[in-house]
PDB file of C-alpha atoms in Angstrom:
ATOM      1  CA  UNK A  15      63.664  78.937 121.863  1.00 52.00           C
ATOM      2  CA  UNK A  16      66.140  77.931 124.559  1.00 63.00           C
ATOM      3  CA  UNK A  17      67.560  74.732 125.987  1.00 92.00           C
ATOM      4  CA  UNK A  18      67.826  71.359 124.316  1.00 96.00           C
ATOM      5  CA  UNK A  19      65.029  70.305 121.986  1.00 96.00           C
ATOM      6  CA  UNK A  20      64.454  66.790 120.696  1.00 97.00           C
ATOM      7  CA  UNK A  21      62.123  65.658 117.928  1.00 97.00           C
ATOM      8  CA  UNK A  22      60.060  63.657 117.590  1.00 97.00           C
ATOM      9  CA  UNK A  23      58.857  63.101 121.157  1.00 96.00           C
ATOM     10  CA  UNK A  24      57.444  59.709 120.273  1.00 97.00           C
ATOM     11  CA  UNK A  25      58.331  57.300 117.468  1.00 97.00           C
ATOM     12  CA  UNK A  26      57.032  53.874 116.560  1.00 97.00           C
ATOM     13  CA  UNK A  27      58.951  52.063 113.867  1.00 95.00           C
ATOM     14  CA  UNK A  28      59.132  48.642 112.305  1.00 94.00           C
ATOM     15  CA  UNK A  29      62.317  46.627 112.320  1.00 92.00           C
ATOM     16  CA  UNK A  30      62.914  47.305 108.631  1.00 91.00           C
ATOM     17  CA  UNK A  31      62.323  51.056 108.791  1.00 91.00           C
ATOM     18  CA  UNK A  32      64.869  53.853 108.672  1.00 95.00           C
ATOM     19  CA  UNK A  33      64.229  56.854 110.868  1.00 96.00           C
ATOM     20  CA  UNK A  34      66.200  59.701 112.427  1.00 98.00           C
ATOM     21  CA  UNK A  35      66.107  61.428 115.788  1.00 98.00           C
ATOM     22  CA  UNK A  36      66.992  65.100 115.950  1.00 98.00           C
ATOM     23  CA  UNK A  37      68.479  67.160 118.733  1.00 98.00           C
ATOM     24  CA  UNK A  38      69.089  70.895 118.736  1.00 97.00           C
ATOM     25  CA  UNK A  39      70.648  73.002 121.455  1.00 96.00           C
ATOM     26  CA  UNK A  40      70.395  76.784 121.746  1.00 92.00           C
ATOM     27  CA  UNK A  41      72.849  77.119 124.618  1.00 94.00           C
ATOM     28  CA  UNK A  42      76.033  77.719 122.674  1.00 93.00           C
ATOM     29  CA  UNK A  43      77.549  74.507 124.029  1.00 93.00           C
ATOM     30  CA  UNK A  44      80.416  72.704 122.390  1.00 92.00           C
ATOM     31  CA  UNK A  45      79.747  69.121 123.454  1.00 92.00           C
ATOM     32  CA  UNK A  46      76.709  66.961 122.712  1.00 94.00           C
ATOM     33  CA  UNK A  47      75.759  63.450 123.773  1.00 94.00           C
ATOM     34  CA  UNK A  48      73.307  60.654 123.055  1.00 96.00           C
ATOM     35  CA  UNK A  49      72.072  58.548 125.963  1.00 95.00           C
ATOM     36  CA  UNK A  50      69.782  55.519 126.053  1.00 96.00           C
ATOM     37  CA  UNK A  51      67.432  55.149 129.010  1.00 95.00           C
ATOM     38  CA  UNK A  52      65.757  51.771 129.482  1.00 93.00           C
ATOM     39  CA  UNK A  53      63.426  50.843 132.313  1.00 86.00           C
ATOM     40  CA  UNK A  54      65.215  49.886 135.535  1.00 78.00           C
ATOM     41  CA  UNK A  55      68.648  50.355 133.968  1.00 86.00           C
ATOM     42  CA  UNK A  56      71.184  53.161 134.355  1.00 88.00           C
ATOM     43  CA  UNK A  57      71.450  55.793 131.665  1.00 91.00           C
ATOM     44  CA  UNK A  58      73.819  54.481 129.020  1.00 92.00           C
ATOM     45  CA  UNK A  59      76.127  56.902 127.248  1.00 91.00           C
ATOM     46  CA  UNK A  60      76.133  56.049 123.541  1.00 94.00           C
ATOM     47  CA  UNK A  61      78.045  58.770 121.684  1.00 94.00           C
ATOM     48  CA  UNK A  62      79.967  61.932 122.500  1.00 92.00           C
ATOM     49  CA  UNK A  63      80.719  64.813 120.158  1.00 93.00           C
ATOM     50  CA  UNK A  64      82.995  67.747 120.842  1.00 90.00           C
ATOM     51  CA  UNK A  65      83.151  70.610 118.327  1.00 89.00           C
ATOM     52  CA  UNK A  66      81.345  68.349 115.798  1.00 88.00           C
ATOM     53  CA  UNK A  67      83.934  65.584 116.133  1.00 89.00           C
ATOM     54  CA  UNK A  68      83.008  62.228 117.619  1.00 89.00           C
ATOM     55  CA  UNK A  69      85.167  61.555 120.659  1.00 86.00           C
ATOM     56  CA  UNK A  70      83.449  58.528 122.121  1.00 83.00           C
ATOM     57  CA  UNK A  71      81.471  55.531 120.885  1.00 84.00           C
ATOM     58  CA  UNK A  72      80.612  53.171 123.674  1.00 83.00           C
ATOM     59  CA  UNK A  73      80.395  49.947 121.674  1.00 88.00           C
ATOM     60  CA  UNK A  74      77.094  50.944 120.138  1.00 94.00           C
ATOM     61  CA  UNK A  75      75.755  48.612 117.388  1.00 95.00           C
ATOM     62  CA  UNK A  76      76.129  49.947 113.860  1.00 95.00           C
ATOM     63  CA  UNK A  77      72.345  50.075 113.426  1.00 96.00           C
ATOM     64  CA  UNK A  78      72.683  53.358 115.368  1.00 97.00           C
ATOM     65  CA  UNK A  79      74.521  55.985 113.339  1.00 96.00           C
ATOM     66  CA  UNK A  80      75.130  59.461 114.775  1.00 97.00           C
ATOM     67  CA  UNK A  81      75.695  62.629 112.810  1.00 97.00           C
ATOM     68  CA  UNK A  82      76.785  66.040 114.050  1.00 96.00           C
ATOM     69  CA  UNK A  83      76.779  68.620 111.231  1.00 95.00           C
ATOM     70  CA  UNK A  84      77.551  71.508 113.609  1.00 93.00           C
ATOM     71  CA  UNK A  85      77.852  72.190 117.329  1.00 90.00           C
ATOM     72  CA  UNK A  86      74.138  72.940 117.635  1.00 94.00           C
ATOM     73  CA  UNK A  87      72.653  69.888 115.947  1.00 97.00           C
ATOM     74  CA  UNK A  88      72.928  66.180 116.580  1.00 97.00           C
ATOM     75  CA  UNK A  89      71.146  63.357 114.800  1.00 98.00           C
ATOM     76  CA  UNK A  90      70.774  59.671 115.498  1.00 98.00           C
ATOM     77  CA  UNK A  91      69.987  57.640 112.389  1.00 98.00           C
ATOM     78  CA  UNK A  92      68.207  54.373 113.033  1.00 97.00           C
ATOM     79  CA  UNK A  93      68.198  51.362 110.718  1.00 95.00           C
ATOM     80  CA  UNK A  94      66.948  47.769 111.155  1.00 95.00           C
ATOM     81  CA  UNK A  95      66.445  48.116 114.891  1.00 95.00           C
ATOM     82  CA  UNK A  96      65.417  45.332 117.233  1.00 95.00           C
ATOM     83  CA  UNK A  97      62.549  45.366 119.760  1.00 95.00           C
ATOM     84  CA  UNK A  98      65.115  45.504 122.584  1.00 94.00           C
ATOM     85  CA  UNK A  99      66.198  48.900 121.233  1.00 96.00           C
ATOM     86  CA  UNK A 100      62.902  50.340 122.454  1.00 96.00           C
ATOM     87  CA  UNK A 101      63.785  52.973 125.037  1.00 96.00           C
ATOM     88  CA  UNK A 102      63.895  56.673 125.775  1.00 97.00           C
ATOM     89  CA  UNK A 103      66.728  58.303 123.833  1.00 98.00           C
ATOM     90  CA  UNK A 104      68.047  61.429 125.486  1.00 97.00           C
ATOM     91  CA  UNK A 105      70.229  64.091 123.995  1.00 97.00           C
ATOM     92  CA  UNK A 106      72.367  66.264 126.246  1.00 95.00           C
ATOM     93  CA  UNK A 107      74.821  69.105 125.849  1.00 94.00           C
ATOM     94  CA  UNK A 108      77.454  70.748 127.987  1.00 91.00           C
ATOM     95  CA  UNK A 109      79.584  73.840 127.683  1.00 89.00           C
ATOM     96  CA  UNK A 110      82.710  71.733 127.430  1.00 80.00           C
ATOM     97  CA  UNK A 111      83.472  68.020 127.445  1.00 75.00           C
ATOM     98  CA  UNK A 112      83.085  66.327 130.822  1.00 69.00           C
ATOM     99  CA  UNK A 113      86.713  66.767 131.755  1.00 62.00           C
ATOM    100  CA  UNK A 114      85.752  69.142 134.537  1.00 59.00           C
ATOM    101  CA  UNK A 115      84.025  67.214 137.287  1.00 63.00           C
ATOM    102  CA  UNK A 116      81.615  70.091 137.856  1.00 67.00           C
ATOM    103  CA  UNK A 117      80.384  70.174 134.279  1.00 81.00           C
ATOM    104  CA  UNK A 118      76.605  70.270 134.090  1.00 86.00           C
ATOM    105  CA  UNK A 119      74.700  68.312 131.486  1.00 89.00           C
ATOM    106  CA  UNK A 120      71.558  69.841 130.003  1.00 93.00           C
ATOM    107  CA  UNK A 121      69.138  67.239 128.736  1.00 95.00           C
ATOM    108  CA  UNK A 122      66.376  67.322 126.179  1.00 96.00           C
ATOM    109  CA  UNK A 123      62.975  65.792 126.886  1.00 96.00           C
ATOM    110  CA  UNK A 124      63.863  62.657 124.984  1.00 96.00           C
ATOM    111  CA  UNK A 125      62.353  60.606 122.183  1.00 97.00           C
ATOM    112  CA  UNK A 126      60.312  57.618 123.295  1.00 96.00           C
ATOM    113  CA  UNK A 127      61.143  54.960 120.705  1.00 97.00           C
ATOM    114  CA  UNK A 128      59.137  51.790 120.240  1.00 96.00           C
ATOM    115  CA  UNK A 129      60.347  49.156 117.785  1.00 96.00           C
ATOM    116  CA  UNK A 130      57.660  46.739 116.644  1.00 94.00           C
TER     117      UNK A 130
ATOM    118  CA  UNK B  33      84.231  48.168 136.488  1.00 65.00           C
ATOM    119  CA  UNK B  34      82.979  50.679 139.002  1.00 65.00           C
ATOM    120  CA  UNK B  35      79.420  49.912 140.113  1.00 79.00           C
ATOM    121  CA  UNK B  36      76.962  52.573 141.216  1.00 89.00           C
ATOM    122  CA  UNK B  37      73.918  51.475 143.141  1.00 93.00           C
ATOM    123  CA  UNK B  38      70.948  53.574 144.203  1.00 95.00           C
ATOM    124  CA  UNK B  39      68.484  52.600 146.867  1.00 96.00           C
ATOM    125  CA  UNK B  40      65.672  52.190 147.237  1.00 97.00           C
ATOM    126  CA  UNK B  41      64.638  51.620 143.637  1.00 94.00           C
ATOM    127  CA  UNK B  42      61.054  52.676 144.340  1.00 96.00           C
ATOM    128  CA  UNK B  43      59.579  54.797 147.081  1.00 97.00           C
ATOM    129  CA  UNK B  44      55.951  55.797 147.541  1.00 97.00           C
ATOM    130  CA  UNK B  45      55.095  58.144 150.396  1.00 97.00           C
ATOM    131  CA  UNK B  46      52.434  60.572 151.549  1.00 98.00           C
ATOM    132  CA  UNK B  47      52.795  64.324 151.316  1.00 98.00           C
ATOM    133  CA  UNK B  48      54.558  65.746 154.351  1.00 98.00           C
ATOM    134  CA  UNK B  49      56.734  62.712 155.066  1.00 98.00           C
ATOM    135  CA  UNK B  50      60.526  62.776 155.113  1.00 98.00           C
ATOM    136  CA  UNK B  51      62.680  60.447 153.043  1.00 98.00           C
ATOM    137  CA  UNK B  52      66.273  59.607 152.240  1.00 98.00           C
ATOM    138  CA  UNK B  53      67.682  58.013 149.103  1.00 98.00           C
ATOM    139  CA  UNK B  54      71.182  56.690 148.709  1.00 97.00           C
ATOM    140  CA  UNK B  55      73.861  56.377 146.081  1.00 96.00           C
ATOM    141  CA  UNK B  56      76.728  53.949 146.757  1.00 95.00           C
ATOM    142  CA  UNK B  57      79.793  53.181 144.711  1.00 92.00           C
ATOM    143  CA  UNK B  58      82.045  50.159 144.748  1.00 88.00           C
ATOM    144  CA  UNK B  59      85.072  52.464 144.751  1.00 87.00           C
ATOM    145  CA  UNK B  60      86.114  56.043 145.379  1.00 87.00           C
ATOM    146  CA  UNK B  61      84.969  58.757 143.015  1.00 83.00           C
ATOM    147  CA  UNK B  62      85.972  62.376 142.378  1.00 81.00           C
ATOM    148  CA  UNK B  63      82.586  64.088 142.381  1.00 84.00           C
ATOM    149  CA  UNK B  64      78.909  63.342 142.318  1.00 90.00           C
ATOM    150  CA  UNK B  65      75.871  65.020 140.853  1.00 93.00           C
ATOM    151  CA  UNK B  66      72.206  64.504 141.681  1.00 96.00           C
ATOM    152  CA  UNK B  67      69.635  64.939 138.935  1.00 96.00           C
ATOM    153  CA  UNK B  68      65.850  64.828 139.039  1.00 97.00           C
ATOM    154  CA  UNK B  69      63.867  63.585 136.068  1.00 95.00           C
ATOM    155  CA  UNK B  70      60.167  64.409 136.083  1.00 93.00           C
ATOM    156  CA  UNK B  71      57.779  62.263 134.040  1.00 87.00           C
ATOM    157  CA  UNK B  72      58.064  63.070 130.350  1.00 86.00           C
ATOM    158  CA  UNK B  73      61.124  65.254 130.817  1.00 91.00           C
ATOM    159  CA  UNK B  74      64.884  64.936 130.712  1.00 94.00           C
ATOM    160  CA  UNK B  75      67.022  64.959 133.886  1.00 95.00           C
ATOM    161  CA  UNK B  76      67.759  68.329 135.482  1.00 95.00           C
ATOM    162  CA  UNK B  77      70.795  68.964 137.671  1.00 94.00           C
ATOM    163  CA  UNK B  78      70.057  69.549 141.361  1.00 96.00           C
ATOM    164  CA  UNK B  79      73.540  69.735 142.890  1.00 94.00           C
ATOM    165  CA  UNK B  80      77.198  68.825 142.506  1.00 90.00           C
ATOM    166  CA  UNK B  81      79.247  67.675 145.520  1.00 88.00           C
ATOM    167  CA  UNK B  82      83.011  67.451 145.293  1.00 85.00           C
ATOM    168  CA  UNK B  83      84.426  67.444 148.832  1.00 87.00           C
ATOM    169  CA  UNK B  84      84.284  64.441 151.167  1.00 88.00           C
ATOM    170  CA  UNK B  85      81.910  65.146 154.054  1.00 91.00           C
ATOM    171  CA  UNK B  86      80.297  68.029 152.179  1.00 92.00           C
ATOM    172  CA  UNK B  87      76.686  68.918 152.937  1.00 95.00           C
ATOM    173  CA  UNK B  88      74.620  71.097 150.625  1.00 95.00           C
ATOM    174  CA  UNK B  89      71.078  72.324 151.091  1.00 96.00           C
ATOM    175  CA  UNK B  90      68.593  73.279 148.420  1.00 94.00           C
ATOM    176  CA  UNK B  91      65.347  74.371 150.107  1.00 95.00           C
ATOM    177  CA  UNK B  92      63.882  71.128 151.511  1.00 97.00           C
ATOM    178  CA  UNK B  93      66.596  68.961 149.967  1.00 97.00           C
ATOM    179  CA  UNK B  94      69.803  68.108 151.831  1.00 97.00           C
ATOM    180  CA  UNK B  95      72.669  66.418 149.993  1.00 96.00           C
ATOM    181  CA  UNK B  96      75.560  64.729 151.749  1.00 95.00           C
ATOM    182  CA  UNK B  97      78.804  63.405 150.341  1.00 93.00           C
ATOM    183  CA  UNK B  98      80.333  60.624 152.405  1.00 93.00           C
ATOM    184  CA  UNK B  99      83.701  61.152 154.089  1.00 90.00           C
ATOM    185  CA  UNK B 100      85.156  58.171 152.254  1.00 90.00           C
ATOM    186  CA  UNK B 101      83.990  59.570 148.892  1.00 89.00           C
ATOM    187  CA  UNK B 102      82.145  56.352 148.054  1.00 92.00           C
ATOM    188  CA  UNK B 103      78.582  57.327 148.846  1.00 94.00           C
ATOM    189  CA  UNK B 104      76.056  60.133 148.924  1.00 96.00           C
ATOM    190  CA  UNK B 105      72.573  60.665 150.259  1.00 97.00           C
ATOM    191  CA  UNK B 106      69.670  62.924 149.425  1.00 98.00           C
ATOM    192  CA  UNK B 107      67.215  63.768 152.178  1.00 98.00           C
ATOM    193  CA  UNK B 108      63.890  65.448 151.452  1.00 98.00           C
ATOM    194  CA  UNK B 109      61.972  67.080 154.280  1.00 98.00           C
ATOM    195  CA  UNK B 110      58.183  67.378 154.144  1.00 98.00           C
ATOM    196  CA  UNK B 111      57.885  65.906 150.668  1.00 98.00           C
ATOM    197  CA  UNK B 112      55.416  67.437 148.237  1.00 97.00           C
ATOM    198  CA  UNK B 113      53.736  65.978 145.130  1.00 96.00           C
ATOM    199  CA  UNK B 114      56.002  68.206 143.049  1.00 95.00           C
ATOM    200  CA  UNK B 115      58.978  66.179 144.301  1.00 96.00           C
ATOM    201  CA  UNK B 116      57.718  63.168 142.368  1.00 96.00           C
ATOM    202  CA  UNK B 117      60.227  61.927 139.821  1.00 96.00           C
ATOM    203  CA  UNK B 118      63.267  59.795 139.169  1.00 96.00           C
ATOM    204  CA  UNK B 119      66.310  60.792 141.218  1.00 97.00           C
ATOM    205  CA  UNK B 120      69.573  59.948 139.520  1.00 96.00           C
ATOM    206  CA  UNK B 121      73.095  60.147 140.825  1.00 95.00           C
ATOM    207  CA  UNK B 122      76.025  60.499 138.480  1.00 92.00           C
ATOM    208  CA  UNK B 123      79.660  60.176 139.366  1.00 87.00           C
ATOM    209  CA  UNK B 124      82.857  61.230 137.714  1.00 78.00           C
ATOM    210  CA  UNK B 125      85.186  58.436 138.625  1.00 71.00           C
ATOM    211  CA  UNK B 126      88.928  58.528 139.032  1.00 70.00           C
ATOM    212  CA  UNK B 127      89.331  57.041 135.560  1.00 71.00           C
ATOM    213  CA  UNK B 128      87.615  60.057 134.022  1.00 70.00           C
ATOM    214  CA  UNK B 129      84.394  58.231 133.227  1.00 74.00           C
ATOM    215  CA  UNK B 130      80.878  59.407 133.930  1.00 80.00           C
ATOM    216  CA  UNK B 131      78.546  56.771 135.362  1.00 85.00           C
ATOM    217  CA  UNK B 132      74.847  57.037 136.210  1.00 91.00           C
ATOM    218  CA  UNK B 133      73.002  55.008 138.806  1.00 92.00           C
ATOM    219  CA  UNK B 134      69.753  53.302 137.870  1.00 93.00           C
ATOM    220  CA  UNK B 135      67.762  55.844 139.852  1.00 95.00           C
ATOM    221  CA  UNK B 136      65.231  55.991 142.657  1.00 96.00           C
ATOM    222  CA  UNK B 137      61.659  56.436 141.521  1.00 96.00           C
ATOM    223  CA  UNK B 138      59.823  58.615 144.045  1.00 97.00           C
ATOM    224  CA  UNK B 139      56.059  59.047 144.184  1.00 97.00           C
ATOM    225  CA  UNK B 140      54.586  61.556 146.631  1.00 97.00           C
ATOM    226  CA  UNK B 141      50.842  61.230 147.035  1.00 97.00           C
ATOM    227  CA  UNK B 142      48.662  64.168 148.160  1.00 96.00           C
TER     228      UNK B 142
END
């Protein structure tokens, strides 16, 4: 399997539930990212990991908790979410961190999250 | 805060028509990438432009980077239903931050 794979593709959860999103990349990349995509809004960068270490947290509420056990896997743990957290959550990877302006991001297909 | 605006937000055209979408920034940026996101998929890189005034062609797609490095356009000739999707621009600004536009949603009807 190649590319960036996200599971599940769809998730419906209650506000009191705990769930996790998974992302796996088979590209040998060193950097991984979580993005949130809401309707009619720009993609929002949530977290950045480089060589398993978190390098960026863009003021994301603590109900979102990322985990990066190795350079190939990235998780997003969800707890007591709000309906406004419903969105498409995209995982991406890149060979290196976006310090080079030409760096390409490879995205997964996303997890469509609905909080009820 | 650097603002990135894409226009139009929505565009619905017939197969065979030409179209242009725009990406405008409130200030100068270092480079710009265009991505296309098809329904149910993640964004896929189309092109990166780094030089002011640069023009790149990818089959029926022509990308232009403005001379002032504050804007870019994407022109599609003879659009096809397979061009349907969300077109996103992303810039790498002079502060080292990556910013996405909100996208242009294109629908090409047969």
